[in-house]
Coordinates of C-alpha atoms in Angstrom, one line a residue:
M1 CA -88.8 13.9 -36.7
S2 CA -91.3 11.9 -36.1
G3 CA -91.9 9.0 -33.0
A4 CA -92.1 6.5 -36.2
E5 CA -89.2 8.0 -37.7
H6 CA -87.0 8.6 -35.1
S7 CA -87.8 4.7 -34.0
G8 CA -87.4 3.3 -37.6
H9 CA -83.9 5.1 -37.2
S10 CA -83.0 3.5 -34.8
F11 CA -84.3 0.1 -35.8
A12 CA -82.4 1.1 -39.0
G13 CA -78.8 1.7 -37.0
A14 CA -78.0 -1.9 -36.2
P15 CA -77.9 -3.4 -38.7
R16 CA -75.9 -1.5 -40.0
S17 CA -73.4 -0.8 -36.9
A18 CA -73.0 -5.4 -36.9
A19 CA -72.1 -4.8 -40.6
Q20 CA -69.7 -2.3 -40.6
L21 CA -68.5 -4.2 -36.8
W22 CA -67.8 -7.2 -39.2
A23 CA -66.1 -5.2 -41.6
G24 CA -63.2 -4.0 -39.8
A25 CA -62.5 -7.8 -38.1
R26 CA -62.8 -9.3 -42.0
R27 CA -60.1 -5.8 -43.5
H28 CA -58.8 -6.6 -40.3
A29 CA -58.1 -10.3 -40.2
G30 CA -56.8 -9.3 -44.0
R31 CA -54.2 -7.2 -42.6
V32 CA -52.6 -9.9 -40.3
R33 CA -53.2 -12.5 -43.6
S34 CA -50.8 -10.2 -45.6
A35 CA -48.2 -9.0 -43.2
G36 CA -45.1 -10.9 -42.8
A37 CA -44.5 -14.0 -41.2
G38 CA -42.4 -11.7 -38.6
S39 CA -45.4 -10.2 -37.7
R40 CA -47.7 -13.1 -37.5
F41 CA -45.0 -15.0 -34.8
V42 CA -44.9 -11.4 -33.0
G43 CA -48.7 -11.8 -31.8
V44 CA -48.0 -15.8 -32.2
L45 CA -45.7 -15.2 -29.4
A46 CA -48.0 -12.0 -27.5
L47 CA -50.7 -14.4 -26.9
L48 CA -49.1 -17.8 -25.9
T49 CA -46.8 -15.3 -23.3
G50 CA -50.7 -14.2 -22.3
V51 CA -52.2 -17.9 -21.8
L52 CA -48.3 -19.2 -20.0
L53 CA -48.7 -16.3 -17.8
L54 CA -51.8 -16.6 -17.1
A55 CA -52.0 -20.1 -16.2
G56 CA -48.8 -18.9 -14.1
L57 CA -51.5 -16.4 -12.3
V58 CA -54.5 -19.7 -12.1
T59 CA -52.6 -22.0 -10.1
Q60 CA -50.6 -19.4 -7.8
M61 CA -54.1 -18.7 -7.0
V62 CA -55.1 -22.1 -6.2
L63 CA -52.1 -23.0 -4.6
D64 CA -52.5 -20.0 -2.3
R65 CA -55.7 -20.6 -1.0
R66 CA -54.8 -24.7 -0.5
L67 CA -52.1 -23.4 1.1
T68 CA -53.5 -20.7 3.4
A69 CA -56.5 -23.4 4.2
T70 CA -53.8 -25.5 5.8
E71 CA -52.2 -23.6 7.4
S72 CA -54.7 -22.7 9.2
I73 CA -55.8 -25.8 10.3
R74 CA -52.4 -25.6 12.0
E75 CA -52.0 -22.1 12.8
R76 CA -55.8 -21.3 14.4
S77 CA -59.1 -24.2 14.0
V78 CA -56.3 -27.0 15.4
A79 CA -55.0 -24.1 18.4
A80 CA -58.2 -22.9 19.0
L81 CA -59.4 -26.9 19.9
I82 CA -56.7 -27.8 21.8
A83 CA -56.9 -24.4 24.3
A84 CA -61.0 -25.5 24.7
E85 CA -59.4 -28.9 25.4
R86 CA -57.4 -27.9 27.4
L87 CA -59.8 -25.5 29.0
R88 CA -62.2 -27.7 29.9
A89 CA -59.2 -30.5 31.5
G90 CA -58.2 -28.1 33.9
L91 CA -61.7 -27.6 35.2
A92 CA -62.8 -30.0 35.6
G93 CA -59.4 -31.5 37.0
A94 CA -60.2 -28.7 39.7
D95 CA -63.3 -30.5 40.4
A96 CA -61.9 -33.4 40.9
T97 CA -59.2 -32.4 42.7
A98 CA -61.6 -30.1 45.3
A99 CA -63.8 -32.8 45.3
S100 CA -61.3 -35.5 46.1
N101 CA -59.9 -33.4 49.3
V102 CA -63.6 -33.0 50.5
F103 CA -64.2 -36.9 50.1
A104 CA -61.0 -37.0 52.3
W105 CA -61.3 -35.2 55.0
V106 CA -64.7 -38.6 56.0
T107 CA -62.3 -40.3 57.7
L108 CA -58.7 -38.6 58.5
A109 CA -60.1 -38.2 62.2
P110 CA -62.0 -41.7 63.2
S111 CA -64.5 -41.5 66.0
S112 CA -61.4 -43.5 68.0
L113 CA -58.9 -40.6 67.9
S114 CA -58.9 -38.6 71.2
P115 CA -59.3 -34.9 71.0
A116 CA -55.3 -34.3 70.4
E117 CA -55.0 -37.1 68.4
R118 CA -57.4 -35.0 65.8
R119 CA -56.4 -31.9 66.1
S120 CA -52.9 -33.3 64.5
V121 CA -54.1 -34.6 62.1
Y122 CA -56.6 -31.4 61.4
D123 CA -52.9 -30.1 61.5
R124 CA -51.3 -32.1 58.6
V125 CA -53.4 -32.5 56.1
K126 CA -54.3 -28.7 56.9
A127 CA -50.3 -28.2 55.9
D128 CA -51.1 -30.7 52.2
D129 CA -50.9 -29.3 49.4
F130 CA -54.6 -28.5 48.5
Y131 CA -55.0 -26.6 51.4
A132 CA -52.0 -24.6 51.1
G133 CA -52.5 -20.5 50.2
D134 CA -55.5 -18.6 49.7
H135 CA -56.5 -20.4 46.6
S136 CA -60.1 -19.9 46.3
G137 CA -60.4 -16.4 44.5
D138 CA -57.0 -16.2 43.5
V139 CA -57.7 -17.8 40.2
S140 CA -61.2 -16.3 39.3
A141 CA -60.3 -12.9 40.3
G142 CA -57.8 -12.8 37.2
I143 CA -59.9 -14.1 34.8
A144 CA -63.0 -11.2 35.8
G145 CA -59.8 -9.1 35.5
D146 CA -58.0 -10.5 32.5
L147 CA -61.3 -10.7 30.0
T148 CA -62.2 -7.2 30.6
G149 CA -58.2 -5.9 30.7
D150 CA -58.6 -4.9 34.4
A151 CA -55.8 -6.8 36.9
A152 CA -57.7 -7.7 39.8
P153 CA -55.7 -6.7 43.0
G154 CA -54.3 -10.4 44.5
G155 CA -55.5 -12.3 41.3
A156 CA -53.0 -14.5 38.8
G157 CA -52.2 -10.8 37.2
D158 CA -50.4 -9.5 40.3
G159 CA -49.8 -12.1 42.7
A160 CA -48.0 -14.3 40.3
A161 CA -44.4 -12.6 41.4
G162 CA -45.2 -12.9 45.2
A163 CA -46.5 -15.5 44.9
D164 CA -46.1 -18.6 47.7
P165 CA -44.3 -22.0 47.1
A166 CA -46.8 -24.1 48.5
A167 CA -49.8 -22.4 47.2
A168 CA -47.7 -22.4 43.1
A169 CA -47.6 -26.4 44.3
N170 CA -51.1 -26.3 45.0
P171 CA -53.5 -29.1 42.5
Y172 CA -56.4 -27.4 42.9
S173 CA -55.1 -23.8 41.4
A174 CA -52.4 -24.9 39.1
A175 CA -55.8 -26.6 38.0
L176 CA -57.8 -23.7 37.2
R177 CA -54.5 -21.2 36.5
G178 CA -54.0 -23.5 33.1
A179 CA -58.1 -23.4 32.3
E180 CA -57.5 -20.0 32.8
T181 CA -54.3 -19.8 31.3
A182 CA -56.5 -21.7 28.0
L183 CA -58.7 -19.0 27.8
L184 CA -57.4 -16.0 26.9
D185 CA -55.1 -18.4 25.4
L186 CA -58.5 -18.7 22.6
R187 CA -59.6 -15.2 23.3
E188 CA -56.0 -14.8 21.1
I189 CA -56.5 -17.0 18.5
D190 CA -60.3 -15.4 18.1
P191 CA -60.4 -12.5 19.3
G192 CA -63.6 -10.5 19.1
A193 CA -66.1 -9.3 21.2
C194 CA -69.5 -11.2 22.5
D195 CA -72.5 -9.7 20.9
P196 CA -75.4 -11.2 23.2
V197 CA -78.6 -9.7 21.4
R198 CA -77.1 -10.7 17.4
D199 CA -75.3 -14.1 18.0
P200 CA -75.6 -15.4 21.8
G201 CA -74.1 -18.1 20.6
S202 CA -70.8 -17.3 19.3
T203 CA -67.8 -19.0 21.4
H204 CA -67.1 -15.0 22.4
C205 CA -70.0 -15.3 24.5
V206 CA -68.9 -18.3 25.4
M207 CA -66.0 -18.0 26.9
T208 CA -67.9 -14.5 28.3
R209 CA -70.4 -16.7 30.4
I210 CA -67.4 -19.3 30.8
A211 CA -64.9 -16.3 32.9
T212 CA -68.6 -15.3 34.7
L213 CA -69.3 -18.5 36.3
I214 CA -66.0 -19.6 36.9
P215 CA -65.8 -17.2 39.9
E216 CA -68.8 -18.7 41.7
Y217 CA -67.9 -22.2 41.3
T218 CA -64.7 -21.0 43.3
G219 CA -66.8 -19.2 45.5
L220 CA -68.4 -23.1 45.9
V221 CA -65.4 -24.6 45.7
A222 CA -64.2 -21.9 49.5
A223 CA -67.3 -22.8 51.7
A224 CA -67.0 -26.4 51.1
V225 CA -63.3 -26.2 51.8
A226 CA -64.5 -24.0 54.4
N227 CA -66.6 -26.3 56.5
T228 CA -65.3 -29.4 55.5
R229 CA -64.0 -31.8 58.9
P230 CA -65.9 -35.2 59.7
G231 CA -69.2 -35.9 60.1
N232 CA -69.9 -32.8 58.9
P233 CA -72.0 -32.7 55.5
V234 CA -72.5 -29.2 54.9
G235 CA -69.0 -29.3 53.5
G236 CA -69.9 -31.9 50.7
A237 CA -73.1 -29.9 50.3
Y238 CA -70.8 -27.2 49.3
Q239 CA -68.9 -28.9 47.0
N240 CA -72.3 -31.0 45.7
L241 CA -73.2 -27.6 44.2
A242 CA -69.9 -26.3 42.8
S243 CA -69.6 -29.1 41.2
D244 CA -73.1 -30.0 40.0
L245 CA -72.2 -26.1 38.1
M246 CA -69.0 -27.3 36.6
T247 CA -70.5 -30.5 35.2
R248 CA -74.1 -28.7 33.6
S249 CA -73.4 -25.4 33.7
I250 CA -69.4 -24.4 32.9
L251 CA -68.0 -28.1 31.0
G252 CA -71.1 -27.4 29.0
Q253 CA -70.2 -23.8 28.0
T254 CA -67.2 -25.3 27.0
D255 CA -68.5 -28.9 26.0
Q256 CA -70.2 -25.8 22.7
L257 CA -66.7 -24.4 22.4
V258 CA -64.9 -27.7 21.9
A259 CA -67.2 -28.7 19.3
A260 CA -67.7 -25.1 17.8
Y261 CA -63.4 -25.1 16.8
G262 CA -64.0 -29.3 16.1
D263 CA -66.8 -27.7 13.3
R264 CA -63.8 -24.8 12.2
V265 CA -61.7 -28.1 11.7
D266 CA -64.0 -29.6 9.8
R267 CA -63.8 -27.0 7.4
D268 CA -60.3 -25.8 7.2
Y269 CA -60.2 -30.0 6.2
R270 CA -62.7 -29.5 3.1
Q271 CA -60.8 -26.4 2.0
A272 CA -57.8 -28.1 2.2
T273 CA -58.2 -30.9 0.4
S274 CA -60.4 -30.3 -2.0
G275 CA -60.7 -32.1 -5.6
A276 CA -60.8 -28.7 -6.5
A277 CA -57.4 -27.5 -6.8
E278 CA -56.8 -30.3 -8.8
G279 CA -58.9 -29.6 -11.4
A280 CA -58.1 -26.2 -11.6
L281 CA -54.2 -27.3 -12.0
L282 CA -54.9 -29.7 -15.2
G283 CA -57.0 -27.5 -15.9
A284 CA -54.7 -23.8 -16.3
L285 CA -51.6 -26.0 -17.1
G286 CA -53.8 -27.7 -20.1
G287 CA -54.9 -24.7 -21.0
A288 CA -51.3 -23.9 -21.4
L289 CA -50.2 -27.2 -23.2
V290 CA -52.6 -26.8 -25.7
A291 CA -51.2 -22.9 -26.4
L292 CA -47.4 -24.6 -26.5
V293 CA -49.6 -27.7 -28.2
G294 CA -50.6 -25.4 -30.9
A295 CA -47.8 -22.6 -31.6
Q296 CA -45.8 -25.9 -32.3
V297 CA -48.2 -26.4 -35.4
Y298 CA -48.2 -22.8 -36.7
V299 CA -44.8 -22.7 -36.9
F300 CA -44.8 -26.0 -38.4
R301 CA -46.5 -24.9 -40.8
R302 CA -44.9 -21.7 -42.3
T303 CA -41.2 -22.9 -41.2
N304 CA -41.2 -26.9 -42.2
R305 CA -39.8 -27.4 -39.9
M306 CA -40.9 -30.3 -37.4
L307 CA -39.8 -28.7 -33.9
N308 CA -39.0 -25.8 -32.2
L309 CA -36.1 -26.4 -30.2
G310 CA -38.0 -24.0 -27.7
L311 CA -41.1 -24.3 -27.7
V312 CA -40.8 -28.2 -26.8
T313 CA -38.5 -27.1 -24.1
A314 CA -41.6 -25.3 -22.8
T315 CA -44.0 -28.0 -23.8
V316 CA -41.3 -30.1 -21.2
L317 CA -41.9 -27.3 -18.3
V318 CA -45.4 -26.8 -18.3
V319 CA -45.4 -30.8 -18.5
G320 CA -43.1 -31.3 -15.3
A321 CA -45.2 -28.6 -13.9
G322 CA -48.6 -30.4 -14.2
S323 CA -47.2 -33.7 -13.2
A324 CA -45.1 -32.5 -10.3
G325 CA -48.4 -30.6 -9.2
L326 CA -50.9 -33.4 -9.5
V327 CA -48.0 -35.6 -7.4
L328 CA -47.3 -33.0 -4.3
L329 CA -51.3 -32.8 -4.1
H330 CA -51.8 -35.7 -3.6
G331 CA -49.4 -36.6 -1.5
Q332 CA -50.0 -33.5 0.5
G333 CA -53.7 -34.8 1.0
E334 CA -52.4 -38.5 2.3
R335 CA -50.3 -36.3 3.9
L336 CA -53.9 -35.2 5.6
A337 CA -55.8 -37.6 5.6
T338 CA -53.2 -39.5 7.7
A339 CA -53.1 -36.5 10.5
Q340 CA -56.9 -36.3 10.6
R341 CA -57.2 -40.3 10.6
S342 CA -53.5 -41.1 13.0
D343 CA -53.8 -38.3 15.2
Y344 CA -56.3 -36.3 14.6
V345 CA -59.5 -37.7 15.3
P346 CA -58.3 -40.4 18.8
T347 CA -56.5 -37.1 20.0
T348 CA -59.9 -35.7 20.3
L349 CA -61.9 -38.8 21.6
L350 CA -59.3 -39.3 24.5
A351 CA -58.8 -35.8 25.1
A352 CA -62.8 -36.1 25.8
S353 CA -62.1 -39.5 27.1
R354 CA -59.9 -37.6 29.2
T355 CA -63.2 -34.8 30.8
L356 CA -65.5 -37.7 31.2
A357 CA -62.5 -39.7 33.4
L358 CA -62.4 -36.5 35.1
Q359 CA -66.2 -35.8 35.7
A360 CA -66.7 -39.7 37.1
R361 CA -64.1 -39.7 39.3
T362 CA -65.7 -36.6 41.1
C363 CA -69.2 -38.7 40.7
E364 CA -67.5 -41.2 43.2
F365 CA -66.2 -39.1 45.3
L366 CA -69.6 -37.0 46.3
S367 CA -71.2 -40.5 45.4
L368 CA -69.0 -42.4 48.3
I369 CA -69.1 -39.6 50.5
S370 CA -73.3 -39.5 49.7
L371 CA -73.1 -43.3 51.7
G372 CA -75.1 -44.3 49.2
N373 CA -77.3 -41.6 49.3
G374 CA -76.3 -39.7 46.8
E375 CA -78.3 -40.7 43.9
N376 CA -77.8 -37.7 42.1
A377 CA -73.7 -38.3 42.4
D378 CA -75.0 -42.3 41.2
R379 CA -76.2 -41.3 38.5
C380 CA -73.5 -38.5 37.3
F381 CA -71.5 -41.6 37.6
A382 CA -72.9 -43.8 35.7
D383 CA -73.5 -41.0 32.2
A384 CA -70.0 -40.3 32.2
V385 CA -68.6 -44.2 33.1
S386 CA -71.1 -45.1 30.5
A387 CA -70.3 -41.8 27.4
L388 CA -66.7 -43.3 27.9
G389 CA -68.1 -47.3 26.2
Y390 CA -67.5 -48.8 30.1
T391 CA -69.8 -50.3 32.9
P392 CA -69.7 -49.0 35.9
D393 CA -68.3 -52.8 36.9
G394 CA -65.0 -51.9 34.4
Q395 CA -66.2 -53.9 31.5
P396 CA -66.1 -52.5 27.7
K397 CA -69.2 -51.7 25.9
G398 CA -67.6 -52.0 22.4
P399 CA -66.2 -50.1 19.9
S400 CA -70.0 -49.8 18.5
S401 CA -71.4 -48.7 22.2
G402 CA -71.0 -44.8 20.8
G403 CA -68.5 -44.5 23.9
T404 CA -65.6 -42.3 23.3
L405 CA -62.7 -43.8 25.0
T406 CA -63.3 -47.1 23.0
A407 CA -64.0 -45.0 19.6
G408 CA -60.6 -43.8 20.9
L409 CA -58.4 -46.6 21.9
T410 CA -60.1 -48.5 18.4
A411 CA -58.9 -45.4 15.7
L412 CA -54.9 -45.8 17.9
P413 CA -53.0 -46.2 14.8
D414 CA -51.1 -50.5 16.0
R415 CA -48.1 -48.9 17.2
F416 CA -49.2 -47.7 20.2
A417 CA -50.9 -50.6 20.9
G418 CA -49.0 -51.0 24.5
Q419 CA -50.0 -48.0 25.7
R420 CA -53.7 -48.9 24.5
A421 CA -54.1 -51.3 26.0
E422 CA -52.2 -50.4 29.5
L423 CA -55.1 -47.6 29.0
A424 CA -57.8 -49.7 29.2
G425 CA -56.5 -51.7 31.8
D426 CA -56.0 -49.1 33.8
L427 CA -59.5 -47.1 33.7
G428 CA -61.7 -50.9 34.1
S429 CA -59.5 -51.5 37.5
W430 CA -60.2 -48.1 38.5
L431 CA -63.9 -48.9 37.9
Q432 CA -63.3 -51.9 39.0
V433 CA -61.6 -51.1 42.6
R434 CA -64.7 -48.4 42.6
A435 CA -67.0 -51.2 42.1
R436 CA -65.9 -53.1 45.2
A437 CA -65.7 -50.1 47.2
V438 CA -69.7 -49.7 46.5
A439 CA -70.4 -53.1 47.7
T440 CA -68.0 -52.7 51.0
L441 CA -70.1 -50.2 51.8
Q442 CA -72.8 -52.6 51.9
E443 CA -72.1 -54.1 54.2
P444 CA -73.7 -54.4 57.8
P445 CA -71.6 -52.1 60.0
P446 CA -69.7 -54.4 62.1
T447 CA -70.8 -55.5 66.6
A448 CA -68.5 -55.1 69.1
P449 CA -67.2 -58.1 70.9
A450 CA -69.2 -58.6 74.3
G451 CA -67.9 -57.7 76.8
D452 CA -66.4 -54.9 75.5
S453 CA -67.1 -50.7 76.2
T454 CA -64.6 -49.1 74.0
G455 CA -66.4 -49.5 71.1
A456 CA -63.9 -50.7 68.8
A457 CA -64.3 -53.1 66.2
G458 CA -61.7 -52.9 63.7
P459 CA -62.1 -50.2 60.8
T460 CA -66.1 -49.4 59.3
A461 CA -66.5 -50.6 55.6
F462 CA -66.5 -47.0 55.1
G463 CA -63.6 -46.4 56.0
R464 CA -62.3 -49.8 54.2
A465 CA -63.6 -48.3 51.2
I466 CA -62.7 -44.7 51.1
K467 CA -59.1 -46.2 52.4
D468 CA -59.2 -48.7 48.6
T469 CA -60.5 -45.6 46.3
L470 CA -57.6 -43.0 47.3
A471 CA -54.7 -45.8 48.0
S472 CA -55.7 -46.7 43.7
P473 CA -52.7 -46.0 41.6
H474 CA -55.4 -47.0 38.2
F475 CA -57.1 -44.1 37.9
E476 CA -53.8 -41.0 38.3
R477 CA -52.1 -43.8 35.5
F478 CA -54.9 -43.6 33.4
V479 CA -54.4 -39.4 33.9
G480 CA -51.6 -39.6 32.5
G481 CA -51.1 -42.5 30.3
T482 CA -54.0 -40.1 28.2
D483 CA -51.6 -37.0 29.0
E484 CA -48.3 -39.1 27.8
L485 CA -50.6 -40.0 24.1
L486 CA -52.7 -36.7 23.7
A487 CA -48.4 -34.5 23.9
Q488 CA -47.7 -37.3 21.2
G489 CA -50.4 -37.7 18.7
T490 CA -50.5 -33.4 19.3
D491 CA -46.8 -33.3 18.3
S492 CA -47.9 -36.0 15.3
F493 CA -50.2 -34.3 14.0
A494 CA -47.9 -30.8 13.7
A495 CA -45.8 -32.8 11.8
E496 CA -47.9 -34.0 9.2
L497 CA -49.2 -30.1 9.3
R498 CA -46.3 -28.5 8.5
G499 CA -45.0 -31.2 5.8
A500 CA -48.1 -30.9 4.6
A501 CA -47.5 -27.1 4.0
R502 CA -43.9 -27.3 2.8
D503 CA -45.2 -29.5 -0.2
V504 CA -48.0 -26.9 -0.8
R505 CA -45.0 -24.4 -1.4
L506 CA -42.6 -26.8 -2.6
L507 CA -45.1 -27.1 -5.6
T508 CA -45.6 -23.0 -6.1
G509 CA -42.2 -22.5 -6.6
I510 CA -41.9 -25.4 -8.7
V511 CA -45.0 -23.5 -10.7
V512 CA -43.4 -20.2 -10.5
V513 CA -40.2 -21.1 -11.8
A514 CA -41.9 -23.5 -14.8
A515 CA -43.9 -20.4 -15.2
V516 CA -41.4 -17.6 -16.2
L517 CA -38.8 -20.5 -18.2
A518 CA -41.7 -22.0 -20.3
V519 CA -42.2 -18.0 -20.8
L520 CA -38.6 -17.1 -21.7
C521 CA -38.1 -20.5 -23.3
A522 CA -41.3 -19.9 -26.2
G523 CA -39.2 -16.7 -27.0
L524 CA -36.1 -17.6 -27.6
G525 CA -38.0 -20.3 -29.7
I526 CA -40.6 -18.2 -31.8
G527 CA -37.9 -15.4 -31.8
S528 CA -35.5 -17.2 -33.7
R529 CA -38.2 -17.4 -36.3
I530 CA -39.8 -13.5 -35.7
R531 CA -35.3 -12.4 -36.7
E532 CA -35.7 -15.3 -39.5
Y533 CA -38.6 -14.4 -41.1
R534 CA -38.5 -10.0 -40.7

């Protein structure tokens, strides 16, 4: 056969094949029409059952995805974000504690004391919480060992059982241990290894960098403690280096973690509140409803009976499931929106404000230690306070300033009005005390009275400034009030998320039961017609 003949045969065969298919379809339709009514009712029942089961399957898949996103918010995204916030708070708290204790040394032993009296002051201070026990490397060794899988000797991994009670009460070590726990929790919530070549900005690489920098920080703090004496600037210099490392590098890396996990929360929120779920639910149940109405019309035309009880019941079940779906999905969306607006947003803003306040406290101590010559510390303090939305003299700049605290206090629900006022008052009072201390430092030094050979002219301006700063309870009350609000917001947020997940689970059960019952009712309704017309 020639190529032309072969080609012609191929093209001629295609129309014949289509014609054959069309003829076969017509013959099949004719057989269906010529078949008995009972056989046609069997076909209708099979088609209706398939549509109902498909609608139930699609709805189940949509709801499973919605439930997964809702539970992921609480169990993974928000859990990781809270751990990152705990990490940031622990690190900032450790730095503020270290700076406060270096700062406290400056006026503990004034020059008017005798050597024996000064020695007594040294001994008393050394027995204080911050200096009790060895706090220079225990936490950093524990972090390095836990993150690499090796327990470092003397670290957090093997020293807990025989830990010194005094060291356990050490606020500096307690803050660092809290940061270590948060970092290890993050490893469990977000497992994975760092790939510095392909993805150096991943959360796992950020965790690794933080774990590497913390031992360097604790080493600088240990050097500051070893060299801290009144009149000795070396301790303050080491603490300046440590705080600069903490602020610029370690907390900067921690902020990347907070931002990354915050983005994950937002992504899960969008999936958990997407309108696509309502659309898919309406589409699936709407298709089932159309099939049921069509079956009802077909049965009426064939039997001249207005209603089929089984099909009516199945239709009512589908309509009921669809109505319950819209109500429960709307309720779930409202719960999530309320949790985000009333709990998540103010909680994250207050957590960031707590960290900024601790940074400002650290810079305040370092600035006062420098006797007004620490420009970097002054700039650090002003930047942190400005980020809070306040001026250095304690005046709020307003919600439009972009400050985390002013925005967080504005976002708090009205039921927290009293606590909102207390927080704002405590922060403003602390900043005002600091402003008075700065003004005190600018006073000229007092002169000794004529004929006084001891040179005792009363407390120095620096001594009065430090006494006022350390005796002020406002900062501690602000931190305590913030912690209380954070705990309440976290608990309320978790409760709302559990309620939202419960709504989706309830709807899943309703859809499953409604689909099964609708299939059974349709089978009973059409089954009676099948038996009647056989």
